[in-house]
Coordinates of N, CA and C in Angstrom, one line a residue:
M1 N 137.9 144.0 121.0 CA 137.9 142.7 120.9 C 136.4 142.7 121.2
T2 N 135.6 141.5 119.8 CA 133.3 141.6 119.6 C 133.4 140.7 120.1
R3 N 132.8 141.2 121.5 CA 132.8 139.4 122.6 C 131.3 138.7 122.1
V4 N 131.8 137.9 122.1 CA 130.5 137.2 121.5 C 129.4 135.9 123.4
D5 N 130.8 135.7 123.7 CA 130.4 135.0 124.8 C 129.2 134.8 125.9
H6 N 129.1 135.5 126.1 CA 127.6 136.8 126.8 C 126.3 136.2 125.4
L7 N 126.3 136.2 125.2 CA 125.4 135.7 123.9 C 124.5 134.9 124.7
R8 N 123.1 134.3 125.1 CA 122.2 133.9 125.5 C 120.8 133.8 124.3
Q9 N 120.9 132.4 124.3 CA 118.9 132.2 123.8 C 118.5 130.3 124.4
D10 N 117.5 130.4 125.1 CA 117.1 129.2 125.3 C 115.5 129.1 124.1
Y11 N 115.6 127.8 124.8 CA 115.1 126.9 123.5 C 113.6 126.3 124.5
G12 N 112.4 127.0 123.6 CA 111.4 126.5 124.6 C 110.0 126.0 123.5
R13 N 110.4 126.6 122.3 CA 109.4 125.6 121.1 C 109.2 124.0 121.8
G14 N 109.3 123.4 121.8 CA 108.8 122.5 122.4 C 109.4 121.0 122.8
A15 N 109.2 120.0 122.9 CA 109.7 118.9 123.5 C 109.6 117.4 122.2
F16 N 110.2 116.7 122.9 CA 110.4 115.4 122.0 C 111.0 114.1 122.4
S17 N 110.1 113.2 122.5 CA 110.0 112.5 123.6 C 110.2 110.9 122.5
R18 N 110.5 109.6 123.3 CA 110.1 108.6 122.9 C 109.3 108.1 121.9
S19 N 108.2 108.4 123.0 CA 107.3 108.2 122.0 C 106.9 109.3 120.3
D20 N 107.6 109.7 120.4 CA 106.7 110.7 119.4 C 108.0 110.4 117.9
L21 N 108.8 109.3 118.0 CA 109.9 108.7 117.6 C 109.2 107.5 116.0
R22 N 109.6 108.1 115.1 CA 108.6 106.9 114.4 C 109.7 105.6 114.1
A23 N 110.0 104.8 113.7 CA 110.3 103.2 113.8 C 111.0 103.7 112.4
D24 N 111.2 104.2 111.4 CA 111.8 104.6 110.1 C 112.1 106.1 110.9
P25 N 114.3 106.3 110.5 CA 114.2 107.3 110.6 C 113.9 108.4 109.6
Y26 N 114.1 107.7 107.9 CA 113.4 108.5 106.7 C 112.1 109.2 107.2
E27 N 111.4 107.7 107.8 CA 110.1 108.6 107.9 C 110.2 110.1 109.2
Q28 N 110.9 109.9 109.8 CA 110.7 110.6 110.9 C 111.9 111.8 109.9
F29 N 112.6 111.8 109.6 CA 113.1 113.1 109.1 C 112.1 114.2 108.1
L30 N 111.5 112.9 107.3 CA 110.8 113.5 106.3 C 109.8 114.6 106.5
M31 N 108.4 114.4 108.3 CA 108.3 114.9 109.0 C 108.8 116.6 109.2
W32 N 109.9 116.1 109.8 CA 110.5 117.4 109.9 C 111.0 118.4 109.5
L33 N 111.1 117.3 107.7 CA 111.5 118.0 106.9 C 110.8 119.2 106.6
Q34 N 109.4 118.7 106.1 CA 107.9 119.3 105.9 C 108.3 120.5 106.7
G35 N 107.8 120.1 107.9 CA 107.9 121.4 108.8 C 108.6 122.4 108.5
A36 N 109.8 122.2 108.4 CA 110.4 123.1 108.2 C 110.1 123.9 106.6
L37 N 110.0 123.2 105.8 CA 109.2 123.9 104.4 C 108.1 124.5 104.5
D38 N 107.3 124.0 105.7 CA 106.1 125.1 106.6 C 106.5 126.1 107.2
S39 N 107.7 126.3 107.3 CA 108.1 127.6 108.6 C 108.6 128.4 108.0
D40 N 109.0 129.5 108.3 CA 109.3 130.8 107.8 C 111.0 130.8 107.8
E41 N 111.6 129.4 107.1 CA 112.9 129.4 107.5 C 113.1 129.7 105.8
P42 N 114.1 130.6 106.1 CA 114.8 131.2 105.1 C 115.1 130.2 103.5
E43 N 115.7 128.9 104.0 CA 115.8 127.7 103.4 C 116.4 126.2 103.8
P44 N 114.9 126.3 103.5 CA 114.9 124.9 105.3 C 115.8 123.7 104.0
T45 N 116.2 124.3 102.9 CA 116.6 122.6 102.3 C 118.1 123.2 102.0
A46 N 119.0 124.2 103.6 CA 120.6 124.0 103.5 C 120.9 123.6 105.0
M47 N 121.8 122.4 103.9 CA 122.6 121.2 104.9 C 124.3 121.5 105.0
T48 N 124.1 121.6 106.1 CA 126.3 121.1 105.8 C 126.5 120.0 105.4
V49 N 127.6 120.4 104.1 CA 128.2 118.8 103.9 C 129.4 119.4 104.7
A50 N 129.9 117.8 105.4 CA 131.4 117.5 106.3 C 132.2 116.7 105.2
T51 N 133.4 116.5 105.5 CA 133.9 116.2 104.2 C 135.7 115.9 105.4
V52 N 136.1 114.6 105.1 CA 137.5 114.5 105.1 C 138.8 114.3 104.5
D53 N 139.7 115.2 104.0 CA 140.2 114.4 102.2 C 141.5 113.5 103.0
A54 N 141.9 113.0 101.2 CA 143.5 111.9 102.3 C 143.7 112.3 103.1
R55 N 144.2 113.5 103.4 CA 145.3 113.8 104.3 C 145.0 113.6 105.7
G56 N 143.2 113.3 106.1 CA 142.8 113.7 107.0 C 142.2 115.2 107.1
L57 N 142.4 115.6 106.7 CA 141.8 117.3 106.7 C 139.9 117.5 107.0
P58 N 139.7 118.2 107.5 CA 138.3 118.6 107.4 C 138.1 119.4 106.8
S59 N 136.7 119.6 106.4 CA 136.3 120.5 105.6 C 134.7 120.9 105.6
A60 N 134.4 122.3 105.6 CA 132.6 121.8 106.0 C 132.1 122.8 105.3
R61 N 131.3 122.8 104.4 CA 130.6 124.5 103.6 C 129.0 123.4 103.5
I62 N 128.0 124.5 103.0 CA 126.7 124.9 102.9 C 126.3 123.9 101.7
V63 N 124.9 123.1 100.9 CA 125.0 123.2 100.2 C 123.0 122.8 99.9
L64 N 122.9 122.4 99.0 CA 121.4 122.5 99.1 C 120.4 120.9 98.8
L65 N 119.9 120.3 99.9 CA 119.3 119.1 99.6 C 118.5 119.2 98.3
K66 N 118.6 117.9 97.0 CA 118.2 118.6 95.7 C 117.0 117.3 95.9
G67 N 117.3 116.2 96.2 CA 117.0 115.0 95.9 C 116.8 114.1 97.0
H68 N 115.8 113.4 97.8 CA 115.7 112.3 98.9 C 115.0 110.9 98.5
S69 N 115.0 109.9 99.3 CA 114.4 108.9 98.9 C 115.0 107.7 100.4
E70 N 114.2 106.7 100.2 CA 114.9 105.3 100.7 C 116.2 105.5 100.9
S71 N 116.7 105.6 100.3 CA 118.4 104.9 99.3 C 118.8 106.0 100.2
G72 N 118.3 108.0 100.0 CA 119.5 108.7 100.3 C 119.0 110.2 100.4
L73 N 119.9 110.6 100.7 CA 120.0 112.1 100.3 C 121.0 112.8 99.2
V74 N 120.6 113.6 98.2 CA 121.4 114.1 97.1 C 121.0 115.7 97.1
F75 N 123.1 115.6 96.6 CA 123.0 117.1 96.5 C 124.3 116.9 95.5
Y76 N 124.2 118.1 94.5 CA 124.1 118.3 93.2 C 126.1 119.2 93.2
T77 N 127.2 118.9 92.2 CA 128.0 119.6 92.7 C 129.1 119.3 91.5
N78 N 129.9 120.2 91.0 CA 131.5 119.9 90.2 C 131.7 119.2 91.0
Y79 N 132.7 117.8 90.2 CA 133.2 116.7 90.6 C 134.5 117.1 90.6
T80 N 135.0 118.5 90.3 CA 136.5 118.2 89.7 C 136.7 119.0 91.4
S81 N 135.8 119.6 92.4 CA 136.0 120.9 93.1 C 136.6 120.0 94.5
S82 N 136.8 120.5 95.3 CA 138.2 119.6 96.5 C 136.9 119.3 97.2
K83 N 135.4 119.6 96.9 CA 134.6 119.4 97.9 C 134.4 117.6 97.1
A84 N 133.8 116.7 96.0 CA 133.8 116.2 95.2 C 134.9 115.4 95.5
R85 N 136.3 115.3 95.5 CA 137.5 115.0 95.4 C 137.5 114.2 97.0
A86 N 137.3 115.3 97.8 CA 136.9 114.0 99.3 C 136.4 113.6 99.5
L87 N 134.5 113.8 98.6 CA 133.9 112.3 98.7 C 134.4 111.7 98.0
E88 N 135.3 111.4 97.2 CA 135.1 110.2 96.3 C 136.4 109.4 97.3
E89 N 137.7 110.5 97.6 CA 139.2 109.3 98.2 C 138.1 108.8 100.1
S90 N 137.5 109.4 100.3 CA 136.6 108.5 101.6 C 135.9 107.7 101.4
G91 N 134.5 108.2 100.3 CA 133.4 107.3 100.6 C 132.3 108.0 101.5
R92 N 133.0 108.7 101.9 CA 132.0 109.0 103.6 C 131.2 110.6 103.6
A93 N 130.3 110.6 104.1 CA 130.1 112.6 104.3 C 129.0 112.5 105.6
A94 N 129.3 113.3 106.4 CA 128.6 113.7 107.0 C 127.7 115.4 106.7
L95 N 126.5 114.9 107.3 CA 125.3 116.1 107.1 C 124.3 117.0 108.6
C96 N 123.9 118.0 108.4 CA 123.6 118.7 109.4 C 122.4 119.5 108.9
F97 N 121.7 119.9 109.1 CA 120.9 121.0 108.9 C 120.1 120.9 110.3
F98 N 119.9 122.1 110.3 CA 119.6 123.5 111.4 C 118.5 124.4 111.3
W99 N 117.4 124.2 111.8 CA 115.9 124.8 111.4 C 116.0 125.7 112.5
K100 N 116.4 126.6 112.6 CA 116.2 127.8 113.6 C 115.4 128.0 113.9
S101 N 113.6 129.0 113.5 CA 112.7 128.6 114.0 C 111.9 127.6 114.5
L102 N 112.1 126.6 114.0 CA 111.7 125.7 114.7 C 112.3 124.5 116.0
E103 N 114.1 125.8 116.4 CA 115.3 124.8 117.5 C 115.4 123.4 117.3
R104 N 115.2 122.7 115.7 CA 115.8 121.8 115.4 C 116.6 121.5 114.8
Q105 N 117.4 120.0 115.3 CA 118.6 119.9 114.5 C 118.8 118.3 114.2
V106 N 119.5 118.2 112.5 CA 119.1 116.7 112.0 C 120.6 116.9 111.1
R107 N 121.0 115.1 112.3 CA 122.6 115.4 112.4 C 122.3 113.2 111.0
V108 N 123.2 113.5 110.1 CA 122.9 112.5 109.0 C 124.5 111.8 108.7
E109 N 124.9 111.4 108.8 CA 126.4 110.7 108.3 C 126.3 109.0 107.5
G110 N 126.9 109.4 106.7 CA 126.8 107.5 106.0 C 127.6 107.1 104.5
T111 N 128.0 106.9 103.9 CA 128.3 106.7 102.7 C 127.7 107.0 102.0
V112 N 128.8 107.6 100.6 CA 128.3 108.3 100.0 C 128.8 107.8 98.4
A113 N 127.4 108.4 97.1 CA 128.5 107.5 95.7 C 127.6 108.6 94.8
R114 N 128.3 108.2 93.9 CA 127.4 109.4 92.5 C 125.9 108.4 92.5
V115 N 125.1 109.4 92.0 CA 123.7 109.5 91.9 C 124.3 108.8 89.8
S116 N 123.1 108.4 89.6 CA 123.4 107.4 87.6 C 123.1 109.2 86.8
S117 N 123.9 109.1 85.9 CA 124.4 109.4 84.7 C 122.6 110.1 84.5
E118 N 121.9 109.1 84.8 CA 120.5 109.6 84.4 C 120.0 110.8 85.0
E119 N 120.0 111.2 86.0 CA 119.7 111.2 87.4 C 120.0 112.2 87.7
S120 N 121.4 112.7 87.2 CA 122.3 114.1 86.8 C 121.4 115.0 85.7
D121 N 121.4 113.8 84.8 CA 121.6 114.5 83.2 C 119.7 115.8 83.6
A122 N 119.1 114.5 84.8 CA 117.3 114.8 84.3 C 117.1 116.1 85.4
Y123 N 118.1 116.4 86.3 CA 118.1 117.4 87.4 C 119.3 118.4 86.4
F124 N 119.7 118.3 85.7 CA 120.5 119.8 85.4 C 120.1 120.4 84.4
A125 N 118.8 119.8 84.2 CA 117.6 119.6 82.5 C 116.7 120.7 83.5
S126 N 116.8 120.4 84.8 CA 115.0 121.5 85.4 C 116.2 122.8 85.5
R127 N 117.4 122.7 86.3 CA 117.6 124.2 86.3 C 117.2 125.0 85.6
P128 N 117.4 126.2 85.8 CA 117.6 127.3 85.5 C 118.7 127.9 84.7
R129 N 118.5 129.0 83.3 CA 119.4 128.6 81.9 C 121.2 129.6 83.1
G130 N 121.0 130.2 83.9 CA 121.7 131.0 84.1 C 122.5 129.9 85.1
S131 N 122.1 129.0 86.0 CA 122.5 127.9 86.5 C 123.4 126.9 85.9
R132 N 122.4 126.9 84.2 CA 123.4 125.7 84.0 C 125.1 125.9 83.0
I133 N 124.0 127.8 83.1 CA 125.7 128.1 82.2 C 126.8 128.2 83.2
G134 N 126.4 128.7 84.5 CA 127.5 128.6 85.1 C 128.1 127.9 86.1
A135 N 127.4 126.2 85.9 CA 128.4 124.5 85.6 C 129.3 124.8 84.8
W136 N 128.3 124.7 83.4 CA 129.9 125.4 82.2 C 131.3 125.9 82.7
A137 N 131.2 127.1 83.0 CA 131.6 127.9 83.2 C 132.4 128.5 84.1
S138 N 132.3 128.0 85.7 CA 132.5 128.1 86.8 C 133.6 126.7 87.1
P139 N 134.9 127.4 87.5 CA 136.5 126.4 87.6 C 136.1 125.7 89.4
Q140 N 135.3 124.9 89.3 CA 134.9 125.8 91.3 C 136.1 125.5 91.8
S141 N 136.7 125.5 93.0 CA 137.7 125.4 94.2 C 138.6 126.2 93.7
E142 N 138.9 125.9 91.8 CA 140.7 126.6 91.3 C 140.5 128.4 91.7
S143 N 141.7 128.3 91.7 CA 141.9 129.7 91.5 C 141.1 130.5 90.2
V144 N 140.9 132.1 90.8 CA 140.1 132.9 89.2 C 141.1 133.8 90.1
D145 N 141.4 134.4 88.4 CA 141.9 136.1 88.8 C 141.9 137.2 89.5
N146 N 140.7 137.2 88.8 CA 139.4 138.3 88.8 C 138.0 138.2 88.8
R147 N 137.0 138.8 88.9 CA 135.5 138.6 88.4 C 135.8 138.9 87.2
E148 N 136.4 139.2 86.9 CA 136.5 140.0 84.9 C 136.1 138.9 84.9
A149 N 137.5 138.1 84.5 CA 137.7 136.9 84.0 C 136.3 135.3 84.4
L150 N 135.6 135.8 85.4 CA 135.4 134.9 85.9 C 133.7 135.0 84.2
E151 N 133.5 136.6 84.6 CA 132.6 136.6 84.0 C 132.6 136.7 81.9
A152 N 134.2 136.7 81.8 CA 134.1 136.6 80.5 C 133.9 134.9 80.2
R153 N 134.6 134.1 81.2 CA 134.7 133.0 80.8 C 132.5 131.9 80.9
V154 N 131.9 132.9 81.5 CA 130.2 132.8 81.1 C 130.1 133.8 79.7
R155 N 130.6 134.4 79.2 CA 130.3 135.3 78.5 C 130.3 134.0 76.9
A156 N 131.1 132.9 77.3 CA 132.5 132.4 76.2 C 131.3 130.8 75.9
I157 N 130.2 130.5 77.4 CA 129.8 129.9 77.2 C 128.5 130.0 76.5
E158 N 127.9 131.3 77.2 CA 126.5 131.7 76.4 C 127.1 131.9 75.0
D159 N 127.6 132.4 74.6 CA 128.4 132.1 73.1 C 128.7 131.2 72.3
R160 N 129.4 129.7 72.9 CA 128.9 128.2 72.3 C 127.4 127.5 72.9
F161 N 126.4 128.3 74.0 CA 125.5 127.3 73.5 C 124.4 128.5 74.0
P162 N 123.7 129.4 72.3 CA 123.1 130.4 72.0 C 121.5 129.2 72.1
D163 N 121.4 128.6 72.7 CA 119.8 128.0 72.1 C 120.1 127.2 73.6
D164 N 119.1 127.5 74.7 CA 118.4 126.4 75.6 C 118.5 124.9 75.6
R165 N 118.1 124.7 74.9 CA 118.3 122.8 74.3 C 119.5 122.7 74.5
E166 N 120.2 123.2 73.9 CA 121.9 122.8 73.6 C 122.5 122.6 74.9
I167 N 122.2 123.1 75.9 CA 122.8 122.9 77.3 C 123.1 122.0 78.4
A168 N 123.2 120.8 77.4 CA 123.6 119.7 78.5 C 124.6 119.9 79.7
R169 N 124.7 118.3 80.2 CA 125.4 118.5 81.3 C 126.3 118.1 81.3
P170 N 127.6 118.4 81.6 CA 128.7 118.4 81.5 C 129.3 117.6 82.1
D171 N 130.0 116.3 82.1 CA 130.9 115.5 82.1 C 131.2 115.5 84.2
F172 N 131.3 116.5 84.0 CA 132.2 117.5 85.1 C 131.4 117.4 85.7
W173 N 130.6 117.7 86.2 CA 129.0 118.3 87.2 C 128.2 117.1 87.1
G174 N 127.7 116.4 88.9 CA 126.7 115.9 89.0 C 126.2 116.0 90.3
G175 N 125.7 115.2 91.0 CA 124.9 114.7 92.3 C 125.4 113.8 92.8
F176 N 125.1 113.3 94.2 CA 126.1 112.2 95.3 C 124.8 112.2 96.0
R177 N 125.1 110.8 96.2 CA 123.7 110.0 97.2 C 124.9 109.7 98.4
V178 N 124.4 110.6 99.4 CA 124.3 109.8 101.0 C 123.3 109.2 101.6
R179 N 123.9 107.7 102.2 CA 123.1 106.8 102.1 C 123.3 106.3 103.7
P180 N 122.3 106.9 104.9 CA 122.3 106.7 106.2 C 122.7 106.2 106.8
E181 N 123.7 105.6 107.6 CA 123.4 104.8 108.6 C 123.9 105.2 109.8
R182 N 123.4 106.0 110.2 CA 123.1 106.9 111.1 C 122.3 108.3 111.1
W183 N 122.0 108.7 111.7 CA 120.9 110.0 112.2 C 120.5 110.3 113.4
E184 N 120.4 111.6 113.9 CA 120.6 112.4 114.8 C 119.3 112.8 114.9
F185 N 118.2 113.4 115.6 CA 117.4 114.2 115.4 C 117.5 114.6 117.4
W186 N 117.2 116.1 117.3 CA 117.0 117.4 118.6 C 117.1 118.2 118.0
Q187 N 116.0 118.1 119.1 CA 115.3 119.4 120.0 C 115.7 120.1 120.7
G188 N 115.2 121.5 120.9 CA 116.1 122.7 121.7 C 115.3 122.6 122.8
R189 N 115.9 122.8 124.2 CA 115.7 122.5 125.4 C 116.1 123.0 126.0
T190 N 114.6 124.4 127.3 CA 115.3 125.0 128.0 C 116.7 124.4 128.5
S191 N 117.7 125.0 129.1 CA 118.6 125.0 129.9 C 119.7 124.2 129.5
R192 N 119.2 124.1 128.2 CA 120.4 123.6 127.6 C 120.7 122.0 127.6
L193 N 119.3 121.8 128.2 CA 119.1 120.0 128.7 C 118.2 119.9 127.6
H194 N 118.5 119.7 126.1 CA 118.0 119.7 124.8 C 117.6 117.7 125.0
D195 N 116.7 117.3 123.8 CA 116.4 116.2 123.7 C 116.8 115.6 122.4
R196 N 117.5 114.8 122.3 CA 118.8 114.1 121.4 C 118.3 112.7 121.4
F197 N 117.5 112.1 120.3 CA 117.7 110.2 119.6 C 118.5 110.2 119.0
E198 N 119.2 109.1 118.1 CA 119.9 108.4 117.7 C 119.3 107.1 116.9
Y199 N 119.6 107.5 115.7 CA 119.3 106.1 115.0 C 120.7 104.9 114.8
V200 N 121.1 104.0 114.7 CA 122.0 103.4 114.2 C 122.0 101.9 113.7
S201 N 122.3 101.9 112.3 CA 121.9 100.6 111.3 C 122.6 99.7 112.3
D202 N 122.2 98.5 111.9 CA 122.4 97.6 112.7 C 121.7 96.2 111.7
A203 N 122.3 95.0 111.4 CA 121.4 94.1 111.1 C 120.0 93.8 110.9
E204 N 119.1 94.1 112.2 CA 118.3 94.4 112.5 C 117.1 95.2 112.0
G205 N 117.8 96.7 111.8 CA 116.9 97.8 111.0 C 117.7 99.4 111.5
W206 N 117.1 99.5 112.5 CA 118.1 100.8 113.3 C 117.8 100.5 114.7
A207 N 118.5 100.7 115.5 CA 119.0 100.9 117.0 C 118.3 101.6 117.4
V208 N 117.8 102.1 118.2 CA 117.4 103.5 118.5 C 118.1 104.1 120.2
R209 N 118.5 105.1 120.6 CA 118.5 105.7 121.6 C 119.0 106.9 122.5
R210 N 118.6 107.4 123.1 CA 118.5 109.3 124.0 C 119.6 109.2 123.9
L211 N 120.3 110.2 123.8 CA 121.5 111.3 124.0 C 121.0 111.7 124.9
G212 N 122.1 111.9 126.0 CA 122.8 113.5 126.6 C 122.7 114.6 126.3
P213 N 121.9 115.4 126.3 CA 122.5 116.9 125.4 C 123.9 117.3 126.0

């Protein structure tokens, strides 16, 4: 058996105090996101999306952040996928960013809904041709006999859309926006005494408190 219990890594890149916090968690997120974009993180926009389906079964996977504003955080997917079905059944999602080189983590919990068709159309049109073809060809989360069958689907879509201008967004593909109700910012510290701050939405805006590590 491969042992992992002995592995240790101490965190000591920085500290994070109450005085460092912005009043608005979205502004705090923007500051940390920019730090990740400026760092050597290989995928600074990668985030875990956690869902619960109608049976109460949890699931998590990595997706890429593709839009953000004060209204929420946006990613795109196939609307027939198991991920999308769980999101629409529950109307809620949790997100988690981990930027190892900065020893930082951001967690988000909130409600979720589809973005507008116009937003999905605009993002889809910005994607490379191969990604647009892939969106049409992939029966996401469904059983596929083999790689050859998937590649045959791709060739069929390529034949269907020989001109880039004809590759419109399929109606089964688009974006979701997670509207945060809770944010948590985590900065690694030595001896596992990490700094954690939570923002929770309330009637007056955002209530902030420090959490135990």
